Amino acid sequence: MYQGDMIEFFTGSKIDGQAYSAMRKELLEDPRFGGLAPKFFRRCRDTGSLWSYAKSVDSSWEPRRKFIRDEFEPLLSLLETGWSGPKAAMPGPYDTNAWTGIQGSIQQTKAIKTLIPVAQATIQVLIDHLERPSHNGGPPLDEVQGAIEQLRSLHRALGQLLDAADEGKLTSEVRNGLLPEIARYGKRAARALKDDPVPYALTALLLAISTACGAPGVGGYLGMVAMSMKKKD
């Protein structure tokens, strides 16, 4: 019943605040449940914080339903065995990405909000560096100018990804559309600047960011680019 109530709430239905408090208290404090209550109950003390949490899980209903079922599964499995008496709690929280290597929506959103602003700041520093006049006062070389344009496009695409994460609209369609675009701009900029030591450092940063944001294939490609760069003295 509690699982059903949470599925309905996470997909737009209302729940009485007192009923939620009673549910939360029972699941967290009754020793028969062995400490296996879904962990979001401890974090969300009222329906307001619970709804904010629900929106952070995913913007679509079905992923939210799956999330609730997955969260209740350890507890339901325990209860269905018919054991009596208090049960030992699990030694700690476990995320599937700890053993599958695949990030969930929440982990990916956190990674994007944390790392993308760092990437944008780094890209802007690189653009400023490349736009400086050469030692003879001349304009940037054609390949450098092309790299600057790619870096600006990369900066904009990263901004769109960050906006989607901030607005809770980081759907699979958005990720599948933006991540390949980000990869293209990154590769083009890296190729244009393959002999410059500053882009070498940027490529290493993009490797870490792309992997953290759930695109290890892009990260692997950028890693190979970084390793093959020939830095001039």
PDB file of C-alpha atoms in Angstrom:
ATOM      1  CA  MET A   1       0.000   0.000   0.000  1.00  0.00           C
ATOM      2  CA  TYR A   2       2.807   2.404   0.900  1.00  0.00           C
ATOM      3  CA  GLN A   3       4.568   1.661  -2.366  1.00  0.00           C
ATOM      4  CA  GLY A   4       1.360   2.338  -4.284  1.00  0.00           C
ATOM      5  CA  ASP A   5       0.836   5.620  -2.432  1.00  0.00           C
ATOM      6  CA  MET A   6       4.352   6.748  -3.315  1.00  0.00           C
ATOM      7  CA  ILE A   7       3.970   5.784  -6.979  1.00  0.00           C
ATOM      8  CA  GLU A   8       0.787   7.857  -7.159  1.00  0.00           C
ATOM      9  CA  PHE A   9       2.411  10.812  -5.427  1.00  0.00           C
ATOM     10  CA  PHE A  10       5.523  10.700  -7.637  1.00  0.00           C
ATOM     11  CA  THR A  11       3.242  10.771 -10.697  1.00  0.00           C
ATOM     12  CA  GLY A  12       1.192  13.791  -9.701  1.00  0.00           C
ATOM     13  CA  SER A  13      -1.404  12.673  -7.153  1.00  0.00           C
ATOM     14  CA  LYS A  14      -1.816  14.310  -3.746  1.00  0.00           C
ATOM     15  CA  ILE A  15      -1.138  12.804  -0.342  1.00  0.00           C
ATOM     16  CA  ASP A  16      -2.220  14.084   3.056  1.00  0.00           C
ATOM     17  CA  GLY A  17       0.670  15.517   5.022  1.00  0.00           C
ATOM     18  CA  GLN A  18      -0.300  13.745   8.236  1.00  0.00           C
ATOM     19  CA  ALA A  19      -0.676  10.438   6.405  1.00  0.00           C
ATOM     20  CA  TYR A  20       2.796  10.844   4.951  1.00  0.00           C
ATOM     21  CA  SER A  21       4.263  11.672   8.375  1.00  0.00           C
ATOM     22  CA  ALA A  22       2.669   8.542   9.859  1.00  0.00           C
ATOM     23  CA  MET A  23       3.942   6.407   6.970  1.00  0.00           C
ATOM     24  CA  ARG A  24       7.418   7.856   7.311  1.00  0.00           C
ATOM     25  CA  LYS A  25       7.519   7.321  11.067  1.00  0.00           C
ATOM     26  CA  GLU A  26       6.403   3.697  10.799  1.00  0.00           C
ATOM     27  CA  LEU A  27       8.810   2.752   8.021  1.00  0.00           C
ATOM     28  CA  LEU A  28      11.788   4.408   9.681  1.00  0.00           C
ATOM     29  CA  GLU A  29      11.178   3.386  13.298  1.00  0.00           C
ATOM     30  CA  ASP A  30       9.518  -0.033  13.266  1.00  0.00           C
ATOM     31  CA  PRO A  31      12.307  -2.602  13.886  1.00  0.00           C
ATOM     32  CA  ARG A  32      10.402  -5.226  11.897  1.00  0.00           C
ATOM     33  CA  PHE A  33      11.364  -3.373   8.726  1.00  0.00           C
ATOM     34  CA  GLY A  34      15.055  -3.907   9.448  1.00  0.00           C
ATOM     35  CA  GLY A  35      16.133  -0.410   8.439  1.00  0.00           C
ATOM     36  CA  LEU A  36      15.262  -1.149   4.802  1.00  0.00           C
ATOM     37  CA  ALA A  37      12.827   1.712   4.249  1.00  0.00           C
ATOM     38  CA  PRO A  38      13.546   3.650   1.037  1.00  0.00           C
ATOM     39  CA  LYS A  39      16.247   6.171   1.902  1.00  0.00           C
ATOM     40  CA  PHE A  40      14.318   9.151   0.567  1.00  0.00           C
ATOM     41  CA  PHE A  41      11.952   8.882   3.567  1.00  0.00           C
ATOM     42  CA  ARG A  42      14.749   9.967   5.893  1.00  0.00           C
ATOM     43  CA  ARG A  43      15.672  12.872   3.649  1.00  0.00           C
ATOM     44  CA  CYS A  44      12.141  14.126   2.891  1.00  0.00           C
ATOM     45  CA  ARG A  45      10.426  15.167   6.110  1.00  0.00           C
ATOM     46  CA  ASP A  46       7.282  16.624   4.520  1.00  0.00           C
ATOM     47  CA  THR A  47       5.323  16.437   1.291  1.00  0.00           C
ATOM     48  CA  GLY A  48       6.911  19.633  -0.034  1.00  0.00           C
ATOM     49  CA  SER A  49      10.438  18.286   0.112  1.00  0.00           C
ATOM     50  CA  LEU A  50       9.154  14.931  -1.141  1.00  0.00           C
ATOM     51  CA  TRP A  51       7.681  16.530  -4.276  1.00  0.00           C
ATOM     52  CA  SER A  52      10.912  18.424  -4.948  1.00  0.00           C
ATOM     53  CA  TYR A  53      12.758  15.129  -4.656  1.00  0.00           C
ATOM     54  CA  ALA A  54      10.302  13.406  -7.006  1.00  0.00           C
ATOM     55  CA  LYS A  55      10.917  16.036  -9.687  1.00  0.00           C
ATOM     56  CA  SER A  56      14.665  15.541  -9.377  1.00  0.00           C
ATOM     57  CA  VAL A  57      14.360  11.809 -10.103  1.00  0.00           C
ATOM     58  CA  ASP A  58      13.154  12.307 -13.684  1.00  0.00           C
ATOM     59  CA  SER A  59      10.799  14.544 -15.645  1.00  0.00           C
ATOM     60  CA  SER A  60       8.783  11.555 -16.928  1.00  0.00           C
ATOM     61  CA  TRP A  61       6.321   9.388 -15.005  1.00  0.00           C
ATOM     62  CA  GLU A  62       7.565   5.909 -15.904  1.00  0.00           C
ATOM     63  CA  PRO A  63      11.148   6.392 -14.651  1.00  0.00           C
ATOM     64  CA  ARG A  64       9.673   7.676 -11.390  1.00  0.00           C
ATOM     65  CA  ARG A  65       7.497   4.555 -11.059  1.00  0.00           C
ATOM     66  CA  LYS A  66      10.521   2.351 -11.619  1.00  0.00           C
ATOM     67  CA  PHE A  67      12.501   4.349  -9.080  1.00  0.00           C
ATOM     68  CA  ILE A  68       9.858   3.766  -6.378  1.00  0.00           C
ATOM     69  CA  ARG A  69       9.636   0.036  -7.132  1.00  0.00           C
ATOM     70  CA  ASP A  70      13.408  -0.272  -6.958  1.00  0.00           C
ATOM     71  CA  GLU A  71      13.531   1.628  -3.666  1.00  0.00           C
ATOM     72  CA  PHE A  72      10.892  -0.606  -2.044  1.00  0.00           C
ATOM     73  CA  GLU A  73      12.282  -3.871  -3.418  1.00  0.00           C
ATOM     74  CA  PRO A  74      14.705  -4.693  -0.535  1.00  0.00           C
ATOM     75  CA  LEU A  75      11.983  -4.124   2.058  1.00  0.00           C
ATOM     76  CA  LEU A  76       9.316  -6.069   0.168  1.00  0.00           C
ATOM     77  CA  SER A  77      11.702  -8.945  -0.420  1.00  0.00           C
ATOM     78  CA  LEU A  78      12.396  -9.080   3.303  1.00  0.00           C
ATOM     79  CA  LEU A  79       8.714  -9.018   4.262  1.00  0.00           C
ATOM     80  CA  GLU A  80       7.768 -11.680   1.738  1.00  0.00           C
ATOM     81  CA  THR A  81      10.099 -14.202   3.372  1.00  0.00           C
ATOM     82  CA  GLY A  82       7.801 -14.314   6.394  1.00  0.00           C
ATOM     83  CA  TRP A  83      10.638 -13.940   8.908  1.00  0.00           C
ATOM     84  CA  SER A  84       9.728 -12.585  12.331  1.00  0.00           C
ATOM     85  CA  GLY A  85      11.606 -10.332  14.707  1.00  0.00           C
ATOM     86  CA  PRO A  86      13.936  -7.447  13.980  1.00  0.00           C
ATOM     87  CA  LYS A  87      16.195  -7.762  10.975  1.00  0.00           C
ATOM     88  CA  ALA A  88      19.725  -6.500  10.543  1.00  0.00           C
ATOM     89  CA  ALA A  89      19.977  -3.381   8.476  1.00  0.00           C
ATOM     90  CA  MET A  90      21.980  -3.346   5.280  1.00  0.00           C
ATOM     91  CA  PRO A  91      25.504  -2.100   5.961  1.00  0.00           C
ATOM     92  CA  GLY A  92      25.045   0.964   3.801  1.00  0.00           C
ATOM     93  CA  PRO A  93      23.285   2.520   0.804  1.00  0.00           C
ATOM     94  CA  TYR A  94      24.051   1.041  -2.584  1.00  0.00           C
ATOM     95  CA  ASP A  95      23.576   2.657  -5.964  1.00  0.00           C
ATOM     96  CA  THR A  96      23.417   0.524  -9.075  1.00  0.00           C
ATOM     97  CA  ASN A  97      26.131   2.621 -10.692  1.00  0.00           C
ATOM     98  CA  ALA A  98      28.526   1.287  -8.033  1.00  0.00           C
ATOM     99  CA  TRP A  99      28.521  -2.110  -9.722  1.00  0.00           C
ATOM    100  CA  THR A 100      27.104  -1.487 -13.211  1.00  0.00           C
ATOM    101  CA  GLY A 101      29.081   1.653 -14.031  1.00  0.00           C
ATOM    102  CA  ILE A 102      25.856   3.224 -15.357  1.00  0.00           C
ATOM    103  CA  GLN A 103      24.732   6.493 -13.845  1.00  0.00           C
ATOM    104  CA  GLY A 104      21.142   7.108 -12.837  1.00  0.00           C
ATOM    105  CA  SER A 105      19.363  10.378 -13.591  1.00  0.00           C
ATOM    106  CA  ILE A 106      20.081  11.843 -10.168  1.00  0.00           C
ATOM    107  CA  GLN A 107      23.805  11.072 -10.282  1.00  0.00           C
ATOM    108  CA  GLN A 108      24.140  12.397 -13.805  1.00  0.00           C
ATOM    109  CA  THR A 109      22.294  15.623 -12.953  1.00  0.00           C
ATOM    110  CA  LYS A 110      24.577  16.198  -9.957  1.00  0.00           C
ATOM    111  CA  ALA A 111      27.668  15.575 -12.080  1.00  0.00           C
ATOM    112  CA  ILE A 112      26.489  18.020 -14.733  1.00  0.00           C
ATOM    113  CA  LYS A 113      25.632  20.766 -12.225  1.00  0.00           C
ATOM    114  CA  THR A 114      29.008  20.352 -10.532  1.00  0.00           C
ATOM    115  CA  LEU A 115      31.362  19.909 -13.478  1.00  0.00           C
ATOM    116  CA  ILE A 116      29.874  21.769 -16.447  1.00  0.00           C
ATOM    117  CA  PRO A 117      30.424  25.255 -14.914  1.00  0.00           C
ATOM    118  CA  VAL A 118      34.074  24.273 -14.393  1.00  0.00           C
ATOM    119  CA  ALA A 119      34.315  23.211 -18.037  1.00  0.00           C
ATOM    120  CA  GLN A 120      32.733  26.458 -19.237  1.00  0.00           C
ATOM    121  CA  ALA A 121      35.117  28.557 -17.155  1.00  0.00           C
ATOM    122  CA  THR A 122      38.089  26.594 -18.493  1.00  0.00           C
ATOM    123  CA  ILE A 123      36.906  26.973 -22.080  1.00  0.00           C
ATOM    124  CA  GLN A 124      36.500  30.729 -21.623  1.00  0.00           C
ATOM    125  CA  VAL A 125      40.053  30.999 -20.273  1.00  0.00           C
ATOM    126  CA  LEU A 126      41.297  29.084 -23.305  1.00  0.00           C
ATOM    127  CA  ILE A 127      39.356  31.319 -25.701  1.00  0.00           C
ATOM    128  CA  ASP A 128      40.840  34.426 -24.052  1.00  0.00           C
ATOM    129  CA  HIS A 129      44.305  32.876 -24.345  1.00  0.00           C
ATOM    130  CA  LEU A 130      43.886  32.074 -28.044  1.00  0.00           C
ATOM    131  CA  GLU A 131      42.449  35.495 -28.919  1.00  0.00           C
ATOM    132  CA  ARG A 132      45.541  37.325 -27.688  1.00  0.00           C
ATOM    133  CA  PRO A 133      47.624  38.897 -30.487  1.00  0.00           C
ATOM    134  CA  SER A 134      50.631  36.876 -31.577  1.00  0.00           C
ATOM    135  CA  HIS A 135      54.171  37.977 -30.685  1.00  0.00           C
ATOM    136  CA  ASN A 136      54.329  40.047 -33.891  1.00  0.00           C
ATOM    137  CA  GLY A 137      50.950  41.652 -33.260  1.00  0.00           C
ATOM    138  CA  GLY A 138      49.185  39.744 -36.009  1.00  0.00           C
ATOM    139  CA  PRO A 139      45.720  38.128 -35.793  1.00  0.00           C
ATOM    140  CA  PRO A 140      45.285  34.475 -34.784  1.00  0.00           C
ATOM    141  CA  LEU A 141      46.141  31.879 -37.416  1.00  0.00           C
ATOM    142  CA  ASP A 142      43.267  30.384 -39.412  1.00  0.00           C
ATOM    143  CA  GLU A 143      43.379  27.067 -37.536  1.00  0.00           C
ATOM    144  CA  VAL A 144      43.375  28.924 -34.211  1.00  0.00           C
ATOM    145  CA  GLN A 145      40.414  31.042 -35.303  1.00  0.00           C
ATOM    146  CA  GLY A 146      38.568  27.887 -36.318  1.00  0.00           C
ATOM    147  CA  ALA A 147      39.313  26.349 -32.949  1.00  0.00           C
ATOM    148  CA  ILE A 148      37.964  29.447 -31.190  1.00  0.00           C
ATOM    149  CA  GLU A 149      34.676  29.112 -33.081  1.00  0.00           C
ATOM    150  CA  GLN A 150      34.412  25.441 -32.092  1.00  0.00           C
ATOM    151  CA  LEU A 151      35.146  26.290 -28.468  1.00  0.00           C
ATOM    152  CA  ARG A 152      32.419  28.940 -28.451  1.00  0.00           C
ATOM    153  CA  SER A 153      29.953  26.425 -29.867  1.00  0.00           C
ATOM    154  CA  LEU A 154      31.080  23.920 -27.248  1.00  0.00           C
ATOM    155  CA  HIS A 155      30.536  26.520 -24.505  1.00  0.00           C
ATOM    156  CA  ARG A 156      26.974  27.175 -25.749  1.00  0.00           C
ATOM    157  CA  ALA A 157      26.139  23.465 -25.974  1.00  0.00           C
ATOM    158  CA  LEU A 158      27.406  22.881 -22.435  1.00  0.00           C
ATOM    159  CA  GLY A 159      25.252  25.799 -21.289  1.00  0.00           C
ATOM    160  CA  GLN A 160      22.177  24.183 -22.840  1.00  0.00           C
ATOM    161  CA  LEU A 161      22.957  20.937 -21.035  1.00  0.00           C
ATOM    162  CA  LEU A 162      23.375  22.795 -17.739  1.00  0.00           C
ATOM    163  CA  ASP A 163      20.102  24.695 -18.253  1.00  0.00           C
ATOM    164  CA  ALA A 164      18.272  21.424 -18.879  1.00  0.00           C
ATOM    165  CA  ALA A 165      19.692  19.980 -15.654  1.00  0.00           C
ATOM    166  CA  ASP A 166      18.779  23.098 -13.647  1.00  0.00           C
ATOM    167  CA  GLU A 167      15.207  23.054 -14.980  1.00  0.00           C
ATOM    168  CA  GLY A 168      14.702  19.323 -14.381  1.00  0.00           C
ATOM    169  CA  LYS A 169      14.411  18.674 -18.126  1.00  0.00           C
ATOM    170  CA  LEU A 170      17.394  16.380 -18.520  1.00  0.00           C
ATOM    171  CA  THR A 171      15.480  13.750 -20.487  1.00  0.00           C
ATOM    172  CA  SER A 172      17.112  11.008 -22.525  1.00  0.00           C
ATOM    173  CA  GLU A 173      16.147  12.920 -25.684  1.00  0.00           C
ATOM    174  CA  VAL A 174      18.004  16.015 -24.466  1.00  0.00           C
ATOM    175  CA  ARG A 175      21.060  14.008 -23.448  1.00  0.00           C
ATOM    176  CA  ASN A 176      21.104  12.059 -26.717  1.00  0.00           C
ATOM    177  CA  GLY A 177      20.866  15.292 -28.686  1.00  0.00           C
ATOM    178  CA  LEU A 178      23.384  17.420 -26.788  1.00  0.00           C
ATOM    179  CA  LEU A 179      26.105  14.922 -25.884  1.00  0.00           C
ATOM    180  CA  PRO A 180      26.979  14.020 -29.512  1.00  0.00           C
ATOM    181  CA  GLU A 181      26.981  17.738 -30.357  1.00  0.00           C
ATOM    182  CA  ILE A 182      29.324  18.459 -27.443  1.00  0.00           C
ATOM    183  CA  ALA A 183      31.556  15.607 -28.570  1.00  0.00           C
ATOM    184  CA  ARG A 184      31.767  16.987 -32.126  1.00  0.00           C
ATOM    185  CA  TYR A 185      32.799  20.462 -30.978  1.00  0.00           C
ATOM    186  CA  GLY A 186      35.338  19.016 -28.541  1.00  0.00           C
ATOM    187  CA  LYS A 187      36.922  16.810 -31.197  1.00  0.00           C
ATOM    188  CA  ARG A 188      37.120  19.621 -33.746  1.00  0.00           C
ATOM    189  CA  ALA A 189      38.736  21.997 -31.264  1.00  0.00           C
ATOM    190  CA  ALA A 190      41.212  19.320 -30.145  1.00  0.00           C
ATOM    191  CA  ARG A 191      42.234  18.559 -33.739  1.00  0.00           C
ATOM    192  CA  ALA A 192      42.701  22.223 -34.574  1.00  0.00           C
ATOM    193  CA  LEU A 193      44.913  22.784 -31.538  1.00  0.00           C
ATOM    194  CA  LYS A 194      46.790  19.499 -31.416  1.00  0.00           C
ATOM    195  CA  ASP A 195      50.191  21.203 -31.116  1.00  0.00           C
ATOM    196  CA  ASP A 196      49.249  23.599 -28.319  1.00  0.00           C
ATOM    197  CA  PRO A 197      49.976  22.581 -24.688  1.00  0.00           C
ATOM    198  CA  VAL A 198      46.992  24.478 -23.252  1.00  0.00           C
ATOM    199  CA  PRO A 199      44.396  22.458 -25.221  1.00  0.00           C
ATOM    200  CA  TYR A 200      46.212  19.347 -24.015  1.00  0.00           C
ATOM    201  CA  ALA A 201      45.194  20.280 -20.461  1.00  0.00           C
ATOM    202  CA  LEU A 202      41.678  21.133 -21.634  1.00  0.00           C
ATOM    203  CA  THR A 203      41.322  17.748 -23.313  1.00  0.00           C
ATOM    204  CA  ALA A 204      42.217  16.004 -20.063  1.00  0.00           C
ATOM    205  CA  LEU A 205      39.511  18.043 -18.317  1.00  0.00           C
ATOM    206  CA  LEU A 206      36.945  17.160 -20.982  1.00  0.00           C
ATOM    207  CA  LEU A 207      37.867  13.500 -20.581  1.00  0.00           C
ATOM    208  CA  ALA A 208      36.946  13.617 -16.904  1.00  0.00           C
ATOM    209  CA  ILE A 209      33.781  15.609 -17.492  1.00  0.00           C
ATOM    210  CA  SER A 210      32.432  13.499 -20.342  1.00  0.00           C
ATOM    211  CA  THR A 211      32.982  10.340 -18.315  1.00  0.00           C
ATOM    212  CA  ALA A 212      31.320  11.842 -15.233  1.00  0.00           C
ATOM    213  CA  CYS A 213      28.341  12.906 -17.342  1.00  0.00           C
ATOM    214  CA  GLY A 214      27.725   9.374 -18.561  1.00  0.00           C
ATOM    215  CA  ALA A 215      29.493   9.456 -21.921  1.00  0.00           C
ATOM    216  CA  PRO A 216      32.506   7.178 -21.406  1.00  0.00           C
ATOM    217  CA  GLY A 217      32.802   6.614 -25.157  1.00  0.00           C
ATOM    218  CA  VAL A 218      33.376  10.306 -25.692  1.00  0.00           C
ATOM    219  CA  GLY A 219      35.793  10.294 -22.754  1.00  0.00           C
ATOM    220  CA  GLY A 220      37.747   7.416 -24.251  1.00  0.00           C
ATOM    221  CA  TYR A 221      38.028   9.188 -27.594  1.00  0.00           C
ATOM    222  CA  LEU A 222      39.249  12.408 -25.999  1.00  0.00           C
ATOM    223  CA  GLY A 223      41.708  10.413 -23.925  1.00  0.00           C
ATOM    224  CA  MET A 224      43.244   8.981 -27.101  1.00  0.00           C
ATOM    225  CA  VAL A 225      43.395  12.463 -28.607  1.00  0.00           C
ATOM    226  CA  ALA A 226      45.199  13.737 -25.516  1.00  0.00           C
ATOM    227  CA  MET A 227      47.713  10.889 -25.553  1.00  0.00           C
ATOM    228  CA  SER A 228      48.515  11.429 -29.246  1.00  0.00           C
ATOM    229  CA  MET A 229      49.136  15.155 -28.991  1.00  0.00           C
ATOM    230  CA  LYS A 230      52.649  16.339 -29.756  1.00  0.00           C
ATOM    231  CA  LYS A 231      53.406  19.325 -27.585  1.00  0.00           C
ATOM    232  CA  LYS A 232      55.981  21.689 -29.042  1.00  0.00           C
ATOM    233  CA  ASP A 233      58.695  23.210 -26.893  1.00  0.00           C
TER     234      ASP A 233
END
